[in-house]
Amino acid sequence: MSVLMRRARITDVEAIMRLERETFVTDAWSEQLMRSEIEGEHGYYLVAVDEEAEPEQRLMGYAGLYAPAGTGDADVQTIAVAPFTRGIGLGRGLMHALITHARRMRVSRVFLEVRADNPIAKALYDSLGFVEIGVRRGYYQPDNVDAISMRLDVPDAVAQPAAGAATPVRPGRGTATTPRGAR
């Protein structure tokens, strides 16, 4: 299995909707809403695909972020991972990609809601640094399940040498990049 993460396309909507309906049985989005989110100017939707898999198993997951330019805030709109890929870190990878995009957009806060009856998703968000900021009673309908509202203060990007990499050495006088006598 090889995973390719890329921007979602309108041609992905059919597969996304199959996974959407399978994952969010009672509160799945409509196809029209999904299309408008993917095509919207403030949306950033990703799919994780295995191009070599059989058609029904190509889409491994998807995630979407709503990030209007200049606001400093973004919302994770949705994330779903196919049952046959759960437990391999794909949800974490999709979330990292959304957070990285938020950072590029100069977003300082990312918000999301998670079902109170979904401890696996809640644990993922906790491990990524999201903190609980409130509860929306009966948010998920028709199940009447509470939503836990969470926020991530987007950390600055950290650049560091790879483990075991040699410390870079500045070229000195007389090296190939600095001719002798140069100041």
PDB file of C-alpha atoms in Angstrom, residues 1-175:
ATOM      1  CA  MET A   1       0.000   0.000   0.000  1.00  0.00           C
ATOM      2  CA  SER A   2       1.366   3.409  -0.940  1.00  0.00           C
ATOM      3  CA  VAL A   3      -0.330   6.577   0.216  1.00  0.00           C
ATOM      4  CA  LEU A   4      -0.451   9.744  -1.861  1.00  0.00           C
ATOM      5  CA  MET A   5      -1.879  12.830  -0.204  1.00  0.00           C
ATOM      6  CA  ARG A   6      -3.124  15.520  -2.604  1.00  0.00           C
ATOM      7  CA  ARG A   7      -5.708  18.268  -2.994  1.00  0.00           C
ATOM      8  CA  ALA A   8      -9.210  16.915  -3.487  1.00  0.00           C
ATOM      9  CA  ARG A   9     -10.733  17.304  -6.940  1.00  0.00           C
ATOM     10  CA  ILE A  10     -14.357  17.356  -8.021  1.00  0.00           C
ATOM     11  CA  THR A  11     -13.711  13.955  -9.595  1.00  0.00           C
ATOM     12  CA  ASP A  12     -13.062  12.646  -6.039  1.00  0.00           C
ATOM     13  CA  VAL A  13     -16.533  13.606  -4.770  1.00  0.00           C
ATOM     14  CA  GLU A  14     -18.189  10.283  -5.594  1.00  0.00           C
ATOM     15  CA  ALA A  15     -15.605   8.314  -3.571  1.00  0.00           C
ATOM     16  CA  ILE A  16     -15.598  10.933  -0.797  1.00  0.00           C
ATOM     17  CA  MET A  17     -19.379  10.685  -0.513  1.00  0.00           C
ATOM     18  CA  ARG A  18     -19.238   6.874  -0.236  1.00  0.00           C
ATOM     19  CA  LEU A  19     -16.825   7.198   2.706  1.00  0.00           C
ATOM     20  CA  GLU A  20     -18.783  10.158   4.133  1.00  0.00           C
ATOM     21  CA  ARG A  21     -22.025   8.138   4.236  1.00  0.00           C
ATOM     22  CA  GLU A  22     -20.250   5.084   5.636  1.00  0.00           C
ATOM     23  CA  THR A  23     -18.480   7.075   8.361  1.00  0.00           C
ATOM     24  CA  PHE A  24     -21.171   9.596   9.319  1.00  0.00           C
ATOM     25  CA  VAL A  25     -24.243   7.411   8.912  1.00  0.00           C
ATOM     26  CA  THR A  26     -26.847   9.712  10.471  1.00  0.00           C
ATOM     27  CA  ASP A  27     -25.309  13.129   9.826  1.00  0.00           C
ATOM     28  CA  ALA A  28     -23.449  12.831   6.524  1.00  0.00           C
ATOM     29  CA  TRP A  29     -23.090  15.960   4.424  1.00  0.00           C
ATOM     30  CA  SER A  30     -24.973  16.246   1.165  1.00  0.00           C
ATOM     31  CA  GLU A  31     -23.077  15.830  -2.082  1.00  0.00           C
ATOM     32  CA  GLN A  32     -23.921  19.435  -2.982  1.00  0.00           C
ATOM     33  CA  LEU A  33     -22.391  20.718   0.276  1.00  0.00           C
ATOM     34  CA  MET A  34     -19.253  18.610  -0.226  1.00  0.00           C
ATOM     35  CA  ARG A  35     -18.856  19.905  -3.786  1.00  0.00           C
ATOM     36  CA  SER A  36     -19.210  23.519  -2.662  1.00  0.00           C
ATOM     37  CA  GLU A  37     -16.652  22.990   0.116  1.00  0.00           C
ATOM     38  CA  ILE A  38     -14.095  21.465  -2.250  1.00  0.00           C
ATOM     39  CA  GLU A  39     -14.625  24.186  -4.869  1.00  0.00           C
ATOM     40  CA  GLY A  40     -14.864  27.053  -2.361  1.00  0.00           C
ATOM     41  CA  GLU A  41     -12.161  29.710  -2.322  1.00  0.00           C
ATOM     42  CA  HIS A  42     -11.495  29.290   1.414  1.00  0.00           C
ATOM     43  CA  GLY A  43     -11.499  25.501   1.510  1.00  0.00           C
ATOM     44  CA  TYR A  44      -8.451  23.267   1.585  1.00  0.00           C
ATOM     45  CA  TYR A  45      -9.513  19.654   1.112  1.00  0.00           C
ATOM     46  CA  LEU A  46      -7.142  16.726   0.901  1.00  0.00           C
ATOM     47  CA  VAL A  47      -7.561  13.115  -0.067  1.00  0.00           C
ATOM     48  CA  ALA A  48      -5.275  10.226   0.794  1.00  0.00           C
ATOM     49  CA  VAL A  49      -5.307   7.727  -2.045  1.00  0.00           C
ATOM     50  CA  ASP A  50      -3.655   4.526  -3.134  1.00  0.00           C
ATOM     51  CA  GLU A  51      -3.676   4.822  -6.932  1.00  0.00           C
ATOM     52  CA  GLU A  52      -2.678   1.167  -7.299  1.00  0.00           C
ATOM     53  CA  ALA A  53      -5.601  -0.215  -5.265  1.00  0.00           C
ATOM     54  CA  GLU A  54      -8.905  -1.496  -6.582  1.00  0.00           C
ATOM     55  CA  PRO A  55     -11.321   1.395  -7.250  1.00  0.00           C
ATOM     56  CA  GLU A  56     -13.406   0.801  -4.100  1.00  0.00           C
ATOM     57  CA  GLN A  57     -10.264   0.968  -1.931  1.00  0.00           C
ATOM     58  CA  ARG A  58      -8.399   3.843  -3.614  1.00  0.00           C
ATOM     59  CA  LEU A  59      -9.736   6.531  -1.299  1.00  0.00           C
ATOM     60  CA  MET A  60      -8.169   5.930   2.090  1.00  0.00           C
ATOM     61  CA  GLY A  61      -9.301   9.146   3.751  1.00  0.00           C
ATOM     62  CA  TYR A  62     -10.052  12.819   3.357  1.00  0.00           C
ATOM     63  CA  ALA A  63      -9.974  15.986   5.432  1.00  0.00           C
ATOM     64  CA  GLY A  64     -10.997  19.582   4.974  1.00  0.00           C
ATOM     65  CA  LEU A  65     -10.053  22.944   6.412  1.00  0.00           C
ATOM     66  CA  TYR A  66     -11.907  26.249   6.070  1.00  0.00           C
ATOM     67  CA  ALA A  67      -9.397  29.107   6.293  1.00  0.00           C
ATOM     68  CA  PRO A  68     -10.503  32.537   5.057  1.00  0.00           C
ATOM     69  CA  ALA A  69      -7.397  34.577   4.247  1.00  0.00           C
ATOM     70  CA  GLY A  70      -6.507  37.288   6.708  1.00  0.00           C
ATOM     71  CA  THR A  71      -8.707  36.143   9.600  1.00  0.00           C
ATOM     72  CA  GLY A  72      -6.056  34.298  11.586  1.00  0.00           C
ATOM     73  CA  ASP A  73      -8.528  31.476  12.272  1.00  0.00           C
ATOM     74  CA  ALA A  74      -9.380  28.204  10.549  1.00  0.00           C
ATOM     75  CA  ASP A  75     -11.827  25.368  11.158  1.00  0.00           C
ATOM     76  CA  VAL A  76     -11.322  21.676  10.542  1.00  0.00           C
ATOM     77  CA  GLN A  77     -14.559  20.953   8.710  1.00  0.00           C
ATOM     78  CA  THR A  78     -14.270  17.201   8.377  1.00  0.00           C
ATOM     79  CA  ILE A  79     -11.956  14.239   8.488  1.00  0.00           C
ATOM     80  CA  ALA A  80     -12.655  10.595   7.744  1.00  0.00           C
ATOM     81  CA  VAL A  81     -10.463   7.533   7.328  1.00  0.00           C
ATOM     82  CA  ALA A  82     -11.603   4.336   5.602  1.00  0.00           C
ATOM     83  CA  PRO A  83     -12.104   1.405   7.983  1.00  0.00           C
ATOM     84  CA  PHE A  84      -9.460  -0.705   6.199  1.00  0.00           C
ATOM     85  CA  THR A  85      -6.787   1.940   6.958  1.00  0.00           C
ATOM     86  CA  ARG A  86      -7.633   2.790  10.558  1.00  0.00           C
ATOM     87  CA  GLY A  87      -4.801   2.482  13.050  1.00  0.00           C
ATOM     88  CA  ILE A  88      -1.933   3.231  10.635  1.00  0.00           C
ATOM     89  CA  GLY A  89      -1.659   6.957  11.437  1.00  0.00           C
ATOM     90  CA  LEU A  90      -3.478   8.265   8.379  1.00  0.00           C
ATOM     91  CA  GLY A  91      -5.789  10.509  10.422  1.00  0.00           C
ATOM     92  CA  ARG A  92      -2.749  12.010  12.147  1.00  0.00           C
ATOM     93  CA  GLY A  93      -1.063  12.545   8.777  1.00  0.00           C
ATOM     94  CA  LEU A  94      -4.115  14.318   7.371  1.00  0.00           C
ATOM     95  CA  MET A  95      -4.345  16.523  10.458  1.00  0.00           C
ATOM     96  CA  HIS A  96      -0.635  17.401  10.233  1.00  0.00           C
ATOM     97  CA  ALA A  97      -1.154  18.387   6.595  1.00  0.00           C
ATOM     98  CA  LEU A  98      -4.101  20.636   7.528  1.00  0.00           C
ATOM     99  CA  ILE A  99      -2.119  22.266  10.346  1.00  0.00           C
ATOM    100  CA  THR A 100       0.835  22.813   8.007  1.00  0.00           C
ATOM    101  CA  HIS A 101      -1.459  24.491   5.501  1.00  0.00           C
ATOM    102  CA  ALA A 102      -2.937  26.643   8.274  1.00  0.00           C
ATOM    103  CA  ARG A 103       0.582  27.727   9.243  1.00  0.00           C
ATOM    104  CA  ARG A 104       1.334  28.662   5.610  1.00  0.00           C
ATOM    105  CA  MET A 105      -1.870  30.736   5.608  1.00  0.00           C
ATOM    106  CA  ARG A 106      -0.600  32.548   8.734  1.00  0.00           C
ATOM    107  CA  VAL A 107      -3.430  31.093  10.805  1.00  0.00           C
ATOM    108  CA  SER A 108      -2.831  31.372  14.530  1.00  0.00           C
ATOM    109  CA  ARG A 109      -5.799  29.288  15.763  1.00  0.00           C
ATOM    110  CA  VAL A 110      -7.460  26.164  14.383  1.00  0.00           C
ATOM    111  CA  PHE A 111     -10.845  25.125  15.753  1.00  0.00           C
ATOM    112  CA  LEU A 112     -12.826  21.902  15.458  1.00  0.00           C
ATOM    113  CA  GLU A 113     -15.749  20.023  16.926  1.00  0.00           C
ATOM    114  CA  VAL A 114     -15.556  16.356  17.824  1.00  0.00           C
ATOM    115  CA  ARG A 115     -18.403  14.078  18.858  1.00  0.00           C
ATOM    116  CA  ALA A 116     -18.375  13.463  22.590  1.00  0.00           C
ATOM    117  CA  ASP A 117     -18.927   9.762  21.845  1.00  0.00           C
ATOM    118  CA  ASN A 118     -15.742   9.488  19.726  1.00  0.00           C
ATOM    119  CA  PRO A 119     -12.866   8.969  22.196  1.00  0.00           C
ATOM    120  CA  ILE A 120     -10.415   7.861  19.479  1.00  0.00           C
ATOM    121  CA  ALA A 121     -10.753  11.140  17.554  1.00  0.00           C
ATOM    122  CA  LYS A 122     -10.679  13.143  20.802  1.00  0.00           C
ATOM    123  CA  ALA A 123      -7.426  11.400  21.827  1.00  0.00           C
ATOM    124  CA  LEU A 124      -5.883  12.208  18.421  1.00  0.00           C
ATOM    125  CA  TYR A 125      -6.746  15.895  18.767  1.00  0.00           C
ATOM    126  CA  ASP A 126      -5.473  15.977  22.358  1.00  0.00           C
ATOM    127  CA  SER A 127      -2.175  14.448  21.216  1.00  0.00           C
ATOM    128  CA  LEU A 128      -1.831  17.128  18.521  1.00  0.00           C
ATOM    129  CA  GLY A 129      -2.142  19.905  21.095  1.00  0.00           C
ATOM    130  CA  PHE A 130      -5.811  20.822  20.740  1.00  0.00           C
ATOM    131  CA  VAL A 131      -7.460  21.913  23.991  1.00  0.00           C
ATOM    132  CA  GLU A 132     -11.107  21.724  24.957  1.00  0.00           C
ATOM    133  CA  ILE A 133     -12.775  25.132  24.992  1.00  0.00           C
ATOM    134  CA  GLY A 134     -16.435  24.224  25.399  1.00  0.00           C
ATOM    135  CA  VAL A 135     -19.304  21.855  24.745  1.00  0.00           C
ATOM    136  CA  ARG A 136     -22.139  22.335  22.271  1.00  0.00           C
ATOM    137  CA  ARG A 137     -25.082  20.384  23.677  1.00  0.00           C
ATOM    138  CA  GLY A 138     -26.956  18.223  21.170  1.00  0.00           C
ATOM    139  CA  TYR A 139     -24.904  19.559  18.248  1.00  0.00           C
ATOM    140  CA  TYR A 140     -24.893  16.325  16.237  1.00  0.00           C
ATOM    141  CA  GLN A 141     -28.398  15.599  15.022  1.00  0.00           C
ATOM    142  CA  PRO A 142     -30.466  13.525  14.778  1.00  0.00           C
ATOM    143  CA  ASP A 143     -28.414  11.592  17.364  1.00  0.00           C
ATOM    144  CA  ASN A 144     -28.518  14.470  19.898  1.00  0.00           C
ATOM    145  CA  VAL A 145     -24.816  13.965  20.681  1.00  0.00           C
ATOM    146  CA  ASP A 146     -22.763  16.768  22.207  1.00  0.00           C
ATOM    147  CA  ALA A 147     -19.831  18.310  20.367  1.00  0.00           C
ATOM    148  CA  ILE A 148     -16.634  19.088  22.209  1.00  0.00           C
ATOM    149  CA  SER A 149     -15.220  22.328  20.799  1.00  0.00           C
ATOM    150  CA  MET A 150     -11.432  22.399  20.648  1.00  0.00           C
ATOM    151  CA  ARG A 151      -8.727  24.888  19.693  1.00  0.00           C
ATOM    152  CA  LEU A 152      -5.108  24.605  18.647  1.00  0.00           C
ATOM    153  CA  ASP A 153      -2.800  27.584  18.927  1.00  0.00           C
ATOM    154  CA  VAL A 154      -0.767  26.863  15.809  1.00  0.00           C
ATOM    155  CA  PRO A 155       2.869  26.388  16.789  1.00  0.00           C
ATOM    156  CA  ASP A 156       5.654  27.946  14.769  1.00  0.00           C
ATOM    157  CA  ALA A 157       7.412  25.659  12.357  1.00  0.00           C
ATOM    158  CA  VAL A 158      10.511  24.068  13.822  1.00  0.00           C
ATOM    159  CA  ALA A 159      13.478  23.458  11.572  1.00  0.00           C
ATOM    160  CA  GLN A 160      16.288  21.321  12.855  1.00  0.00           C
ATOM    161  CA  PRO A 161      18.847  18.934  11.392  1.00  0.00           C
ATOM    162  CA  ALA A 162      17.781  15.354  10.964  1.00  0.00           C
ATOM    163  CA  ALA A 163      18.827  12.992  13.739  1.00  0.00           C
ATOM    164  CA  GLY A 164      22.461  12.064  13.330  1.00  0.00           C
ATOM    165  CA  ALA A 165      23.128  14.748  10.719  1.00  0.00           C
ATOM    166  CA  ALA A 166      26.460  16.483  10.909  1.00  0.00           C
ATOM    167  CA  THR A 167      26.488  20.082  12.068  1.00  0.00           C
ATOM    168  CA  PRO A 168      26.879  22.293   9.024  1.00  0.00           C
ATOM    169  CA  VAL A 169      30.257  23.986   8.713  1.00  0.00           C
ATOM    170  CA  ARG A 170      30.555  27.482   7.333  1.00  0.00           C
ATOM    171  CA  PRO A 171      33.021  27.764   4.487  1.00  0.00           C
ATOM    172  CA  GLY A 172      36.157  29.583   5.523  1.00  0.00           C
ATOM    173  CA  ARG A 173      38.746  31.526   3.585  1.00  0.00           C
ATOM    174  CA  GLY A 174      40.114  29.802   0.579  1.00  0.00           C
ATOM    175  CA  THR A 175      37.244  27.380   0.118  1.00  0.00           C
TER     176      THR A 175
END
